[in-house]
Coordinates of C-alpha atoms in Angstrom, one line a residue:
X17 CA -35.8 -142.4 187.1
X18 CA -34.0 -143.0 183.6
X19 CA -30.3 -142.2 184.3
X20 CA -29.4 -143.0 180.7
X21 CA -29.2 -141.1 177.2
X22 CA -32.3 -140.4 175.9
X23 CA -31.8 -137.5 173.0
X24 CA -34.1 -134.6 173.1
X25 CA -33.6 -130.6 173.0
X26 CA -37.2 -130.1 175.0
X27 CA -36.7 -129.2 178.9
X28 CA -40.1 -130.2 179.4
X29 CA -39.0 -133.8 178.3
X30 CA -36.0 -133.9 180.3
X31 CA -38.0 -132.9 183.2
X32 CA -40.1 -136.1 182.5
X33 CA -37.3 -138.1 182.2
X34 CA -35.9 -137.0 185.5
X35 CA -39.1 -136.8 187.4
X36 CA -37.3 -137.0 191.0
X37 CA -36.2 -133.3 190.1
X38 CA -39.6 -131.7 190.2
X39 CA -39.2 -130.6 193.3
X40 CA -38.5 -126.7 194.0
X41 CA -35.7 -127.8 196.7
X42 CA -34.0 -129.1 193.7
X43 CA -33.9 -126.1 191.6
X44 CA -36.1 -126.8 188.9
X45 CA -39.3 -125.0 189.4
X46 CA -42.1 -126.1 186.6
X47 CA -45.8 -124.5 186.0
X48 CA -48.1 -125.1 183.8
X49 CA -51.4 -123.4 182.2
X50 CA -54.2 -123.1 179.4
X51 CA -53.4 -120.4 177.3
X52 CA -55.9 -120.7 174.2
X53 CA -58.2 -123.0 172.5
X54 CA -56.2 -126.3 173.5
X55 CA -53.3 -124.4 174.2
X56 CA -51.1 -125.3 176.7
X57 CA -47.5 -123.5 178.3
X58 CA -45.2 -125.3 180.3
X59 CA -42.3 -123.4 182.1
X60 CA -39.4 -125.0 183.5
X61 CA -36.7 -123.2 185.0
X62 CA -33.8 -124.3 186.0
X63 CA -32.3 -121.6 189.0
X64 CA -29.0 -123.6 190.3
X65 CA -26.1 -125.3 189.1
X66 CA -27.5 -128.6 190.8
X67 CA -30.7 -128.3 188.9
X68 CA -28.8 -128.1 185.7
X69 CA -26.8 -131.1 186.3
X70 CA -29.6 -133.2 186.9
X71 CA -31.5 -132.0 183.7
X72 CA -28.7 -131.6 181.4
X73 CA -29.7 -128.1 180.7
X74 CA -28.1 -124.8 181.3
X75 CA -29.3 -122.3 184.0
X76 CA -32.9 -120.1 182.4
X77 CA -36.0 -120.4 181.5
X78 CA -38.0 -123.0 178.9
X79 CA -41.1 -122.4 177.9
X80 CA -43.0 -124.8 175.9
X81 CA -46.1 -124.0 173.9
X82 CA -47.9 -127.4 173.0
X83 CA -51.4 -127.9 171.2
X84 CA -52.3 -131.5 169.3
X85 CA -53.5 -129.5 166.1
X86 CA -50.8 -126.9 165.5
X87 CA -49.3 -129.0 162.5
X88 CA -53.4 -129.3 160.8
X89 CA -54.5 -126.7 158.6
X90 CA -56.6 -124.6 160.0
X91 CA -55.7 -121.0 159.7
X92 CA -57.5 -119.2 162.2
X93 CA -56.1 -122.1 165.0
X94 CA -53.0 -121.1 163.8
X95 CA -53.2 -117.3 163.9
X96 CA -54.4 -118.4 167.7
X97 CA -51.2 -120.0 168.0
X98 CA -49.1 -116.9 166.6
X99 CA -50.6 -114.4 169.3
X100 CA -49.8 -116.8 172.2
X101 CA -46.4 -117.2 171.1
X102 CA -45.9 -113.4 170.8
X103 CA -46.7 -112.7 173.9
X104 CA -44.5 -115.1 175.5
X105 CA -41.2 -113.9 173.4
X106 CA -42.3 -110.2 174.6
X107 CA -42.4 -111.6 177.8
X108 CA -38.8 -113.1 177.5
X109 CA -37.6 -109.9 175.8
X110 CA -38.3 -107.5 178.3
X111 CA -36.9 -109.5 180.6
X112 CA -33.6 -110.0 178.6
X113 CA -33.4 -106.2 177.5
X114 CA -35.8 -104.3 180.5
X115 CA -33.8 -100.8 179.9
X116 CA -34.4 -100.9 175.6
X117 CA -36.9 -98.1 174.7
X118 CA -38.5 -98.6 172.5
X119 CA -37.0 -101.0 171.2
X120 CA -33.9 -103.5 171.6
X121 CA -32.1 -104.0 168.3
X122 CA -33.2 -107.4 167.5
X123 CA -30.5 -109.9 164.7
X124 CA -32.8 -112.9 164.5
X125 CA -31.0 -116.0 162.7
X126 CA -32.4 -119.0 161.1
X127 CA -30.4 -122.2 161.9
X128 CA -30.5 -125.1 159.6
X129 CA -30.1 -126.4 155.8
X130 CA -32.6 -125.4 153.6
X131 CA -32.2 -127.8 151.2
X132 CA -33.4 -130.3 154.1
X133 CA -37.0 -129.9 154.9
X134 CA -36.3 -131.3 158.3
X135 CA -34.2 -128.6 159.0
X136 CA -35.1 -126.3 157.1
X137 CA -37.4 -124.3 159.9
X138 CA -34.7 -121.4 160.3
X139 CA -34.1 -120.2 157.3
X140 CA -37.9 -120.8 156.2
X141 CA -38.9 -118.4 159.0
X142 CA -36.6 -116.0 158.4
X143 CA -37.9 -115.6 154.9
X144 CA -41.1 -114.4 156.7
X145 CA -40.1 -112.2 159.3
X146 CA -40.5 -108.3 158.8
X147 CA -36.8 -107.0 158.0
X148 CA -36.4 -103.2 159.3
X149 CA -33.1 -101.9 160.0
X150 CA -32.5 -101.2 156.3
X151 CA -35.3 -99.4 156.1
X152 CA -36.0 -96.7 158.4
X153 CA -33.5 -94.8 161.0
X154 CA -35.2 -96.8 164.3
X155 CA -35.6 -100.0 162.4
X156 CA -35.1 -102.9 164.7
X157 CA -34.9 -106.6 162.9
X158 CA -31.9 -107.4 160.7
X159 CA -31.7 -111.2 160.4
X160 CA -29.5 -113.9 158.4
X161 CA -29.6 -117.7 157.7
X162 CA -25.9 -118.5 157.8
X163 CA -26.5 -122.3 156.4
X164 CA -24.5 -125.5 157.7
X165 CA -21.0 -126.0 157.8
X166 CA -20.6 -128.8 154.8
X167 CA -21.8 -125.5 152.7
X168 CA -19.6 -122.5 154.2
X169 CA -16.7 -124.4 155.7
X170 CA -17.7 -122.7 159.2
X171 CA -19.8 -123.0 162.1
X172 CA -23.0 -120.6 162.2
X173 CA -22.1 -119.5 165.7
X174 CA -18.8 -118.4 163.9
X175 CA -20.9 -116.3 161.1
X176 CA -23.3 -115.0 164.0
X177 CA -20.3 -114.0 166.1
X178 CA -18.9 -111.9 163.6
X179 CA -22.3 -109.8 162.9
X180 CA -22.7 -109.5 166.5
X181 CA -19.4 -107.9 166.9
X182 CA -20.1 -105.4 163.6
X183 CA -23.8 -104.2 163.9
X184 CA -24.1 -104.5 168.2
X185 CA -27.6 -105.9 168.0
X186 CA -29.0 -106.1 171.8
X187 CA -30.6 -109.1 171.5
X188 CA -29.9 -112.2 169.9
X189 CA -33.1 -114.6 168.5
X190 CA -32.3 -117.9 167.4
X191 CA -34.6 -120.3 165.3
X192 CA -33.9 -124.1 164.6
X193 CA -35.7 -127.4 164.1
X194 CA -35.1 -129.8 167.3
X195 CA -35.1 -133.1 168.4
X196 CA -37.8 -134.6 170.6
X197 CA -37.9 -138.1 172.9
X198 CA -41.8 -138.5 171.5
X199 CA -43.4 -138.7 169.1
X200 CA -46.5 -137.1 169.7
X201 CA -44.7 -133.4 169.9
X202 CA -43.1 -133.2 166.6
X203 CA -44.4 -130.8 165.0
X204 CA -46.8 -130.0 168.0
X205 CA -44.3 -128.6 170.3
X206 CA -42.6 -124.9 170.4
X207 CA -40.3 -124.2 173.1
X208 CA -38.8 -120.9 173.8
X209 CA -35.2 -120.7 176.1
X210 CA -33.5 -117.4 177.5
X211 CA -30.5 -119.8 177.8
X212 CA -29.2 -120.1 174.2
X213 CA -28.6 -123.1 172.4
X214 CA -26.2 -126.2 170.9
X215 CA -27.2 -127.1 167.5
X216 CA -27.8 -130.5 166.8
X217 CA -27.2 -131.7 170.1
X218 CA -30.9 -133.3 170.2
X219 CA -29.2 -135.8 167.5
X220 CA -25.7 -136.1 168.5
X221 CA -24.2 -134.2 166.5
X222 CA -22.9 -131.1 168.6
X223 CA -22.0 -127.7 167.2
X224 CA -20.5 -124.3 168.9
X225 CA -23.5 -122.7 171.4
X226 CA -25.2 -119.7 170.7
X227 CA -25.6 -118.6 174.4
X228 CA -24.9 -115.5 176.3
X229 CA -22.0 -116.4 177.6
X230 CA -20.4 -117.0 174.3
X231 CA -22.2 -114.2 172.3
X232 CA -22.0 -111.6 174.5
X233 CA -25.5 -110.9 174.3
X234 CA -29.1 -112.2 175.4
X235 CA -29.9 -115.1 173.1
X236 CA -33.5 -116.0 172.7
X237 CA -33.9 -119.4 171.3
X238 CA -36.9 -121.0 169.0
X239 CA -37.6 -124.2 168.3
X240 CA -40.0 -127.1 167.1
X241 CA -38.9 -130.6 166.9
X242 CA -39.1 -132.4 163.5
X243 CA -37.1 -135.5 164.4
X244 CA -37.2 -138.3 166.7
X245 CA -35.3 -141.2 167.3
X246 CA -36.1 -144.6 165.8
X247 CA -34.5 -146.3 169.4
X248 CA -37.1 -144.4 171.2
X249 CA -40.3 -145.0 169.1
X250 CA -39.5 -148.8 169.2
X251 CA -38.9 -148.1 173.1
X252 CA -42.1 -146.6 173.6
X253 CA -43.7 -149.8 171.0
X254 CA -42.1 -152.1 173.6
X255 CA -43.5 -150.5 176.7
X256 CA -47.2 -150.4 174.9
X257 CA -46.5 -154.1 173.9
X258 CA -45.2 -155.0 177.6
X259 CA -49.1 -153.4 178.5
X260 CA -50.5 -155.5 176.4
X261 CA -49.1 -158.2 176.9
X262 CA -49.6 -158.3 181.2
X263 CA -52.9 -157.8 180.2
X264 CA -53.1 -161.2 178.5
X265 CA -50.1 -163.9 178.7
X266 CA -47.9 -162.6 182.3
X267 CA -45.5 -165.3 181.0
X268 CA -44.6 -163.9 177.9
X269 CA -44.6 -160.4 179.8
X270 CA -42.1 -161.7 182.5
X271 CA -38.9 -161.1 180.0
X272 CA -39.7 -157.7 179.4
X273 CA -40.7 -157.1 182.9
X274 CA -36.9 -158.3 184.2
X275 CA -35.1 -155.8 182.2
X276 CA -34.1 -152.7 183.5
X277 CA -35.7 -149.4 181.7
X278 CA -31.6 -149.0 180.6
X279 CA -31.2 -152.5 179.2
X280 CA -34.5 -152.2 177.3
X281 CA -33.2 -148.9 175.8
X282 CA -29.7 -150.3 174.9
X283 CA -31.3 -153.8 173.8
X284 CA -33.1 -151.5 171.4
X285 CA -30.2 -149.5 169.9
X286 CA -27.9 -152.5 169.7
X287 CA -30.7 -154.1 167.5
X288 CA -31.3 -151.0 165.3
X289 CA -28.4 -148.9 165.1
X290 CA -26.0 -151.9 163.2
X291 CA -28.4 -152.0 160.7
X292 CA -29.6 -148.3 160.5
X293 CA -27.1 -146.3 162.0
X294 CA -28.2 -143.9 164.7
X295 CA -31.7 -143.3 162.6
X296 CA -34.0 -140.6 163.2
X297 CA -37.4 -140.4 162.1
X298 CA -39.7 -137.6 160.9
X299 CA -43.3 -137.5 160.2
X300 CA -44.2 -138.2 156.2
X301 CA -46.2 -134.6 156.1
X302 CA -43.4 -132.8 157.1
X303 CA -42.9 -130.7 154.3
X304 CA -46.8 -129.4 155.1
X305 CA -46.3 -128.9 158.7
X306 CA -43.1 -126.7 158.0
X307 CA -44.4 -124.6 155.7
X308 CA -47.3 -123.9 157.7
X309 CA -45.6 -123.7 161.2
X310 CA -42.7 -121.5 159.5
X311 CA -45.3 -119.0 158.5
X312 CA -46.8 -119.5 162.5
X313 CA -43.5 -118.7 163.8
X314 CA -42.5 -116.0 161.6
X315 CA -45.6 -114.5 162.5
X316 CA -45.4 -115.0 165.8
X317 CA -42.5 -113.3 165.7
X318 CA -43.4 -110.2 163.8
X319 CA -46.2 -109.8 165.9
X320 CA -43.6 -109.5 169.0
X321 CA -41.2 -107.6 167.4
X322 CA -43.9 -104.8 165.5
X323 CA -47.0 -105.3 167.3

């Protein structure tokens, strides 16, 4: 079991990290299933206070929709993608809002900078997303990309807070780009929480939460990560390298084999992090995969919202 810092905004991965807390007795629960053409959905949820302490994630639910071609370009995959997503945030509305007929009052809200493709998911997607409230007397979606605070001077959860307390939306649906620990799920990874979330906490840089607790609302939070950390690409190159290497010359593999997970980790952050600062990486094609997962999302979302 790691019991160091390893940045990453996905449950699923902090359940990985942790694994002695897959257990039910330790309240974490996790399933799994096939839910498409190379689909997959995880769910973790984490039911107690001792369950969150040992993930580092507040009580709910996390669901985590994963398939290895979701950044490729292939439309129809991708409308496959958008259906299984909508019927998971249906699932997490109606379970946020059960008593809203026919429909909750929904103020979606893209997180992010545009200006950064990186981060630029939120607003992207809320460029997409079928605006109705402005439109027609039981119109449902209203939604706003409230920027970053080095262009408004103030937090987003400030901006949010203020609409929330002026319109009375019933639900509140967050978007943002996120942070993973591998890199194999950027851009291949969509996770879904009823329990809110930090900005930029999956790269240390923490903002004001958007949870219920601090809203006043249910919060339904989106994300896909676009960022990893350079420390933990080079950790997984030393672990395929310490493979390699017990394969051939168990000498040379001894060193490696003599540090602790931790001191491999912090070796490999005392190395980069003089020279680099705390990097983090994201794939070279990731304007592409935002523009296309932005209009996956966004549909996804419609779909949910309008059927």
């Amino acid at each position: 079991m790691r019991d160091f810092l390893v940045r990453t905004d996905l449950a699923v991965e902090a359940r990985e990290n942790c694994p002695d807390t897959a257990a039910d007795s330790s309240g974490i629960r996790f399933q799994s299933w096939k839910a498409g053409r190379d689909i997959h959905i995880s769910r973790v949820s984490v039911e107690t206070e001792e369950g969150s302490r040992q993930l580092g994630k507040p009580l709910g639910t996390y669901l985590t929709l994963e398939a290895e071609n979701m950044s490729r370009n292939d439309g129809g995959y991708h409308r496959e993608i958008s259906q299984v997503l909508s019927e998971q945030i249906r699932t997490l509305i109606r379970k946020a809002c059960p008593r809203k007929d026919p429909a909750p009052l929904v103020l979606a809200a893209g997180l992010g900078n545009a200006a950064v493709t990186s981060d630029s998911l939120g607003p992207r997607v809320m460029e997409n997303l079928y605006i109705t409230r402005n439109l027609y007397p039981d119109g449902k979606v209203c939604s706003i990309a409230p920027g970053v605070m080095a262009q408004t001077g103030m937090e987003a959860a400030e901006i949010i807070h203020g609409i929330v307390q002026e319109i009375h939306p019933d639900l509140l649906l967050v978007v943002d780009a996120l942070a993973a620990r591998s890199v194999r799920r950027l851009g291949n990874t969509i996770q879904l929480s009823d329990a809110g979330i930090h900005p930029g906490s999956g790269v240390g840089n923490h903002r004001r939460g958007l949870t219920p607790d601090s809203i006043g609302i249910p919060v339904i939070a989106l994300g896909v990560p676009t960022v990893v950390g350079a420390a933990a690409i080079v950790y997984d190159t030393v672990e395929a390298l310490e493979e390699v290497l017990e394969k051939g010359q168990r000498y040379s593999a001894q060193i490696l084999r003599e540090m602790t997970e931790e001191e491999k980790y912090q070796f490999i952050r005392e190395l980069l992090e003089p020279r680099f600062g705390p990097m983090f990486v994201t794939p070279k094609d990731v304007d592409d995969t935002i523009e296309r997962l932005s209009y996956t999302i966004s549909e996804g979302i419609n779909l949910a919202l309008h059927g």
